[in-house]
mmCIF file of C-alpha atoms in Angstrom:
data_model
loop_
_atom_site.group_PDB
_atom_site.id
_atom_site.type_symbol
_atom_site.label_atom_id
_atom_site.label_comp_id
_atom_site.label_asym_id
_atom_site.label_seq_id
_atom_site.Cartn_x
_atom_site.Cartn_y
_atom_site.Cartn_z
ATOM 1 C CA GLY Y 196 -16.935 -37.356 -14.584
ATOM 2 C CA GLY Y 197 -14.351 -38.306 -11.954
ATOM 3 C CA ASP Y 198 -14.492 -39.420 -8.405
ATOM 4 C CA PHE Y 199 -13.320 -37.174 -5.663
ATOM 5 C CA LEU Y 200 -12.683 -39.064 -2.340
ATOM 6 C CA MET Y 201 -12.071 -37.548 1.072
ATOM 7 C CA MET Y 202 -11.130 -39.470 4.166
ATOM 8 C CA VAL Y 203 -10.977 -37.718 7.511
ATOM 9 C CA GLU Y 204 -9.807 -39.644 10.547
ATOM 10 C CA LEU Y 205 -9.286 -38.518 14.139
ATOM 11 C CA PRO Y 206 -8.186 -41.743 15.882
ATOM 12 C CA ALA Y 207 -7.825 -40.172 19.251
ATOM 13 C CA VAL Y 208 -11.627 -39.594 19.410
ATOM 14 C CA GLY Y 209 -12.746 -42.427 17.118
ATOM 15 C CA PHE Y 210 -13.920 -40.173 14.344
ATOM 16 C CA ARG Y 211 -13.789 -41.485 10.811
ATOM 17 C CA GLN Y 212 -15.571 -40.082 7.809
ATOM 18 C CA HIS Y 213 -15.241 -41.177 4.194
ATOM 19 C CA LEU Y 214 -16.865 -39.021 1.591
ATOM 20 C CA LYS Y 215 -17.161 -39.472 -2.163
ATOM 21 C CA TRP Y 216 -18.364 -37.157 -4.884
ATOM 22 C CA THR Y 217 -18.569 -37.586 -8.608
ATOM 23 C CA VAL Y 218 -17.584 -34.325 -10.300
ATOM 24 C CA LYS Y 219 -16.857 -33.097 -13.726
ATOM 25 C CA ARG Y 220 -13.288 -33.915 -14.727
ATOM 26 C CA SER Y 221 -12.694 -30.281 -15.734
ATOM 27 C CA ASN Y 222 -13.408 -29.277 -12.092
ATOM 28 C CA LEU Y 223 -11.179 -31.835 -10.341
ATOM 29 C CA GLU Y 224 -8.114 -29.514 -10.209
ATOM 30 C CA ARG Y 225 -10.172 -26.575 -8.928
ATOM 31 C CA ILE Y 226 -11.879 -28.702 -6.259
ATOM 32 C CA SER Y 227 -8.518 -30.202 -5.248
ATOM 33 C CA GLY Y 228 -7.162 -26.642 -4.736
ATOM 34 C CA VAL Y 229 -10.253 -25.637 -2.708
ATOM 35 C CA VAL Y 230 -9.855 -28.735 -0.434
ATOM 36 C CA ALA Y 231 -6.152 -28.051 0.036
ATOM 37 C CA ASP Y 232 -6.884 -24.428 0.938
ATOM 38 C CA THR Y 233 -9.636 -25.502 3.347
ATOM 39 C CA LEU Y 234 -7.354 -28.001 5.086
ATOM 40 C CA ALA Y 235 -4.625 -25.341 5.346
ATOM 41 C CA ASP Y 236 -7.124 -22.952 6.887
ATOM 42 C CA LEU Y 237 -8.284 -25.636 9.287
ATOM 43 C CA ALA Y 238 -4.699 -26.359 10.447
ATOM 44 C CA GLN Y 239 -4.100 -22.630 10.837
ATOM 45 C CA GLU Y 240 -7.266 -22.295 12.973
ATOM 46 C CA MET Y 241 -6.236 -25.228 15.195
ATOM 47 C CA ASP Y 242 -2.634 -24.158 15.364
ATOM 48 C CA ASN Y 243 -2.614 -23.646 19.108
ATOM 49 C CA ASP Y 244 -4.165 -27.056 19.721
ATOM 50 C CA LEU Y 245 -1.790 -29.067 17.516
ATOM 51 C CA LEU Y 246 1.387 -30.625 18.904
ATOM 52 C CA HIS Y 247 2.749 -31.713 15.544
ATOM 53 C CA LYS Y 248 1.827 -30.903 11.960
ATOM 54 C CA ASP Y 249 2.957 -32.865 8.988
ATOM 55 C CA GLY Y 250 0.193 -32.669 6.370
ATOM 56 C CA ASP Y 251 1.488 -35.416 4.139
ATOM 57 C CA GLU Y 252 3.554 -37.242 6.706
ATOM 58 C CA SER Y 253 6.636 -36.566 4.605
ATOM 59 C CA GLU Y 254 8.773 -35.947 7.657
ATOM 60 C CA LEU Y 255 7.805 -39.271 9.219
ATOM 61 C CA MET Y 256 8.245 -41.060 5.856
ATOM 62 C CA MET Y 257 11.665 -39.524 5.360
ATOM 63 C CA ASP Y 258 12.778 -40.656 8.832
ATOM 64 C CA HIS Y 259 11.450 -44.178 8.092
ATOM 65 C CA LEU Y 260 13.192 -44.301 4.671
ATOM 66 C CA ARG Y 261 16.369 -42.893 6.124
ATOM 67 C CA LYS Y 262 16.431 -45.739 8.757
ATOM 68 C CA ILE Y 263 15.866 -48.347 6.082
ATOM 69 C CA ALA Y 264 18.575 -46.844 3.856
ATOM 70 C CA LEU Y 265 21.140 -46.721 6.710
ATOM 71 C CA SER Y 266 20.324 -50.307 7.625
ATOM 72 C CA GLN Y 267 20.735 -51.410 3.994
ATOM 73 C CA LEU Y 268 23.915 -49.430 3.697
ATOM 74 C CA ALA Y 269 25.446 -51.153 6.750
ATOM 75 C CA SER Y 270 24.417 -54.493 5.311
ATOM 76 C CA TRP Y 271 26.069 -53.660 1.970
ATOM 77 C CA GLU Y 272 29.183 -52.428 3.674
ATOM 78 C CA VAL Y 273 29.547 -55.775 5.355
ATOM 79 C CA LYS Y 274 28.942 -57.600 2.056
ATOM 80 C CA LEU Y 275 31.518 -55.378 0.325
ATOM 81 C CA THR Y 276 34.068 -56.034 3.048
ATOM 82 C CA GLU Y 277 33.477 -59.788 2.755
ATOM 83 C CA ALA Y 278 33.764 -59.599 -1.034
ATOM 84 C CA ALA Y 279 37.069 -57.638 -0.778
ATOM 85 C CA GLU Y 280 38.404 -60.270 1.599
ATOM 86 C CA ILE Y 281 37.418 -63.060 -0.732
ATOM 87 C CA LYS Y 282 38.883 -61.231 -3.751
ATOM 88 C CA GLY Y 283 42.166 -60.764 -1.771
ATOM 89 C CA LYS Y 284 42.231 -64.442 -0.927
ATOM 90 C CA GLY Y 285 41.625 -65.357 -4.551
ATOM 91 C CA GLU Y 286 44.420 -63.000 -5.750
ATOM 92 C CA ARG Y 287 46.825 -64.445 -3.138
ATOM 93 C CA SER Y 288 45.910 -67.948 -4.307
ATOM 94 C CA VAL Y 289 46.610 -67.080 -7.920
ATOM 95 C CA LEU Y 290 50.011 -65.714 -6.942
ATOM 96 C CA HIS Y 291 50.770 -68.711 -4.820
ATOM 97 C CA LEU Y 292 49.847 -71.128 -7.605
ATOM 98 C CA ARG Y 293 51.795 -69.084 -10.141
ATOM 99 C CA THR Y 294 54.888 -69.199 -7.869
ATOM 100 C CA MET Y 295 54.411 -72.965 -7.382
ATOM 101 C CA ARG Y 296 54.019 -73.547 -11.108
ATOM 102 C CA GLU Y 297 57.148 -71.483 -11.898
ATOM 103 C CA ALA Y 298 59.111 -73.358 -9.260
ATOM 104 C CA TYR Y 299 57.922 -76.667 -10.641
ATOM 105 C CA PHE Y 300 59.026 -75.821 -14.216
ATOM 106 C CA LYS Y 301 62.520 -74.564 -13.175
#
């Protein structure tokens, strides 16, 4: 069989319940669907009492990941600007050395 775990937490009221069942592997998908439907029905029933719904916290996670990505993008833009400046200095140095070498050999 397979284990089916359910964790229900309501931090605002200090409620925490962890449940575990061992079920036949062939029934895991059906049971998962029943639980998903039950949770959707529960959310529907409490709709007037809820301020915010995000069943899998995907919206919060996307905001968090977006902030991280923007921060990293800004960091990379600074690094790219610095690299471009260093590359430009290197190219100018090569041209200057080439000019000096040509002047020396004339």
